[in-house]
Amino acid sequence: MSKSEISFLSGLIILLILAIFLPSIQQDQNYHNFADQRALFGVNNAFDTLSNLAFIIVGILGLFNFYNNKFIKISNSFSVILNLFFISIILTGLGSGYYHLSPNDFTLVFDRLALTLVFTFILAMLASIRISERSGFHTLAELIILAPLTVLIWNYNGNLTPYAVFQFGGIILILLTLLLTKAQKQSPCFASLIILYGFAKVTEFYDVEIFKLSQNLISGHTLKHLIGAIAVLIFISPLKVKKI
């Protein structure tokens, strides 16, 4: 194994150790109380629910372009991961939409399961491009089991720590990998993804405040969904085949 492969694998192992041994975190039930609870055409929490259509549309467009050869083919393994990434974006829209129809711990499971798959495929793409194809394959094989398991653990015993470690520790691992490895010409825009993800988390945190400032026009959580969908579009834009 190369030094970069060992370093990336070590990062994943550290996340696993932290997920196991850090103190348990419980889900705050106030999390389910979103600012915008307006219904529309019989749809509960309509704006938070329907804004997830943005993810579904982006995911479907991604698959359409993928199967019409509109993306640069970096490698066979990367193409497989990219295809799975678009599917996970669609699942995110469906899972999050289902959750916002009736926000509670049970429906949140479906939202978070989809999100763990999104993070898995992002990390696998990063490893495949910045480390090696072998590293990308191993990252995919390991996390596609371990990442959803963090949500199932929370659903089983209420311990949110493994999920939190995977999400936020994964962001740190992406940042360190970007800083410590050489950039490739043909690569998704990981930097923009991190920046927009951070912006989306800020709008999520200030859900109520944004709703009030906008005169009840749009909430921070609805903005979070729209920013997330835009982040995916910008993330994959460097992979589009350039028209001559």
XYZ file of C-alpha atoms in Angstrom:
244
model
C 0.000 0.000 0.000
C 1.148 3.535 -0.747
C 1.547 6.192 1.950
C -1.559 8.023 0.755
C -3.595 4.805 0.872
C -2.394 4.087 4.409
C -3.175 7.669 5.492
C -6.712 7.599 4.078
C -7.394 4.173 5.574
C -6.016 5.398 8.912
C -8.453 8.315 8.773
C -11.360 5.921 8.288
C -10.144 3.725 11.151
C -9.872 6.758 13.454
C -13.475 7.680 12.618
C -14.537 4.118 13.441
C -12.732 4.229 16.806
C -14.278 7.607 17.672
C -17.741 6.351 16.699
C -17.349 3.418 19.088
C -15.753 5.103 22.083
C -17.029 8.701 22.184
C -19.845 9.377 24.684
C -23.391 8.713 23.547
C -25.414 11.590 22.080
C -29.206 11.487 22.162
C -31.508 12.984 19.546
C -32.934 16.355 20.604
C -36.690 16.094 20.019
C -36.875 19.836 19.338
C -35.070 19.036 16.086
C -38.418 17.988 14.608
C -40.036 21.386 15.279
C -39.341 23.255 12.049
C -40.219 26.886 11.486
C -42.384 26.493 8.401
C -45.259 24.134 9.144
C -47.661 25.412 6.496
C -49.694 22.872 4.536
C -50.336 23.268 0.817
C -52.766 21.241 -1.309
C -53.010 18.696 1.487
C -49.224 18.306 1.823
C -48.003 18.672 5.413
C -45.049 21.006 5.975
C -45.319 21.680 2.266
C -42.282 23.856 1.622
C -39.836 21.688 3.568
C -41.400 18.601 1.972
C -41.720 19.746 -1.645
C -38.302 21.435 -1.746
C -36.893 17.889 -1.759
C -38.105 17.631 -5.346
C -34.930 19.578 -6.162
C -32.826 16.570 -5.108
C -34.984 14.165 -7.095
C -34.778 16.334 -10.233
C -31.007 16.776 -9.927
C -30.524 13.040 -9.378
C -32.678 12.100 -12.372
C -30.906 14.643 -14.596
C -27.579 13.237 -13.425
C -28.610 9.689 -14.350
C -29.984 10.882 -17.697
C -26.699 12.601 -18.546
C -24.716 9.654 -17.227
C -26.440 7.127 -19.469
C -26.220 9.510 -22.409
C -22.431 9.734 -21.982
C -22.454 13.421 -21.025
C -19.791 12.909 -18.358
C -16.058 12.373 -18.730
C -15.151 8.739 -18.118
C -12.340 8.856 -15.601
C -12.352 5.113 -14.942
C -14.805 2.215 -14.830
C -14.834 2.142 -11.031
C -15.401 5.896 -10.793
C -18.286 5.635 -13.259
C -19.944 3.016 -11.048
C -19.587 5.241 -7.982
C -20.906 8.291 -9.874
C -23.943 6.312 -11.003
C -24.622 5.210 -7.409
C -24.144 8.803 -6.246
C -26.990 10.030 -8.465
C -29.226 7.242 -7.202
C -28.420 8.233 -3.607
C -29.379 11.854 -4.377
C -32.796 10.666 -5.581
C -33.141 8.534 -2.441
C -32.234 11.593 -0.354
C -35.070 13.560 -1.912
C -37.497 10.703 -1.287
C -36.268 10.013 2.257
C -36.210 13.653 3.314
C -39.595 14.300 1.699
C -41.072 11.359 3.601
C -39.550 12.639 6.844
C -40.909 16.167 6.464
C -44.439 14.934 5.846
C -44.432 13.781 9.471
C -41.214 14.710 11.321
C -40.321 12.156 14.001
C -37.505 9.771 14.873
C -38.941 6.920 12.798
C -39.295 8.891 9.535
C -35.910 10.537 10.158
C -34.307 7.097 9.779
C -35.125 7.097 6.051
C -33.724 10.600 5.575
C -30.462 9.757 7.327
C -30.021 6.372 5.647
C -30.049 8.105 2.256
C -27.641 10.780 3.456
C -25.131 8.184 4.665
C -25.122 6.720 1.150
C -24.459 10.175 -0.331
C -21.478 10.641 2.004
C -20.260 7.126 1.222
C -20.167 7.753 -2.519
C -18.553 11.176 -2.101
C -15.776 9.676 0.024
C -15.378 6.785 -2.435
C -15.101 9.227 -5.363
C -12.550 11.273 -3.438
C -10.468 8.196 -2.618
C -10.690 6.925 -6.192
C -9.451 10.208 -7.686
C -7.062 11.565 -5.049
C -5.667 8.293 -3.647
C -6.101 5.305 -5.992
C -8.799 3.254 -7.692
C -8.121 0.479 -5.208
C -8.662 2.865 -2.303
C -11.924 4.064 -3.839
C -13.183 0.497 -4.196
C -12.274 -0.439 -0.619
C -13.827 2.773 0.736
C -17.042 1.984 -1.126
C -17.115 -1.648 0.021
C -16.554 -0.752 3.670
C -18.702 2.350 4.040
C -21.700 1.072 2.118
C -22.160 -1.260 5.117
C -20.750 0.781 7.999
C -22.319 4.152 7.104
C -25.990 3.018 7.110
C -25.169 1.007 10.235
C -24.606 4.289 12.117
C -28.268 5.175 11.511
C -29.500 1.705 12.450
C -27.521 1.899 15.711
C -29.201 5.215 16.536
C -32.601 3.758 15.677
C -31.902 0.725 17.883
C -30.441 2.274 21.041
C -30.750 6.051 20.594
C -26.991 6.655 20.305
C -26.472 9.353 17.672
C -22.686 9.507 18.123
C -21.680 7.108 15.287
C -23.835 9.025 12.781
C -22.477 12.401 13.939
C -18.879 11.143 13.758
C -19.415 9.782 10.248
C -20.997 13.002 9.003
C -18.727 15.613 10.551
C -15.626 13.425 10.729
C -16.169 12.603 7.060
C -16.102 16.322 6.244
C -12.781 16.693 8.082
C -11.375 13.671 6.223
C -12.411 15.209 2.891
C -10.764 18.518 3.807
C -7.510 16.869 4.900
C -7.404 14.719 1.762
C -7.930 17.769 -0.446
C -5.156 19.636 1.361
C -2.624 16.802 1.446
C -3.036 15.237 -2.010
C -2.450 16.492 -5.515
C -5.409 17.915 -7.438
C -6.485 16.176 -10.644
C -7.577 17.989 -13.806
C -10.695 15.864 -14.183
C -12.350 15.856 -10.806
C -15.639 16.824 -9.161
C -15.524 20.144 -7.328
C -15.092 18.881 -3.779
C -14.172 22.340 -2.443
C -17.460 23.906 -3.554
C -19.334 20.954 -2.055
C -17.728 21.548 1.352
C -18.397 25.305 1.235
C -22.039 24.939 0.209
C -22.545 22.125 2.730
C -21.342 24.484 5.462
C -23.653 27.214 4.168
C -26.571 24.762 4.151
C -25.879 23.787 7.778
C -25.910 27.473 8.739
C -29.326 27.997 7.118
C -30.548 24.852 8.891
C -29.344 26.202 12.240
C -31.062 29.562 11.671
C -34.267 27.979 10.396
C -36.623 30.128 12.492
C -34.643 33.361 12.135
C -34.542 33.129 8.334
C -38.273 32.384 8.248
C -38.992 35.516 10.290
C -36.559 37.719 8.312
C -38.156 36.631 5.043
C -41.592 37.603 6.362
C -42.569 33.906 6.466
C -41.697 33.498 2.792
C -39.021 30.809 3.129
C -37.432 29.007 6.069
C -33.812 28.151 6.693
C -34.513 24.442 6.336
C -36.175 24.874 2.951
C -33.143 26.894 1.877
C -30.934 24.077 3.098
C -32.594 21.667 0.643
C -32.269 24.076 -2.285
C -28.625 24.860 -1.492
C -27.918 21.122 -1.232
C -29.354 20.483 -4.691
C -27.340 23.378 -6.158
C -24.231 21.997 -4.427
C -24.673 18.685 -6.278
C -24.957 20.483 -9.641
C -21.773 22.481 -9.019
C -19.993 19.416 -7.629
C -20.458 17.384 -10.833
C -20.152 20.286 -13.307
C -16.397 19.759 -13.988
C -17.225 16.211 -15.159
C -19.498 17.357 -17.962
C -18.127 16.751 -21.453
C -17.115 20.089 -22.952
C -18.787 20.988 -26.216
C -16.337 22.004 -28.935
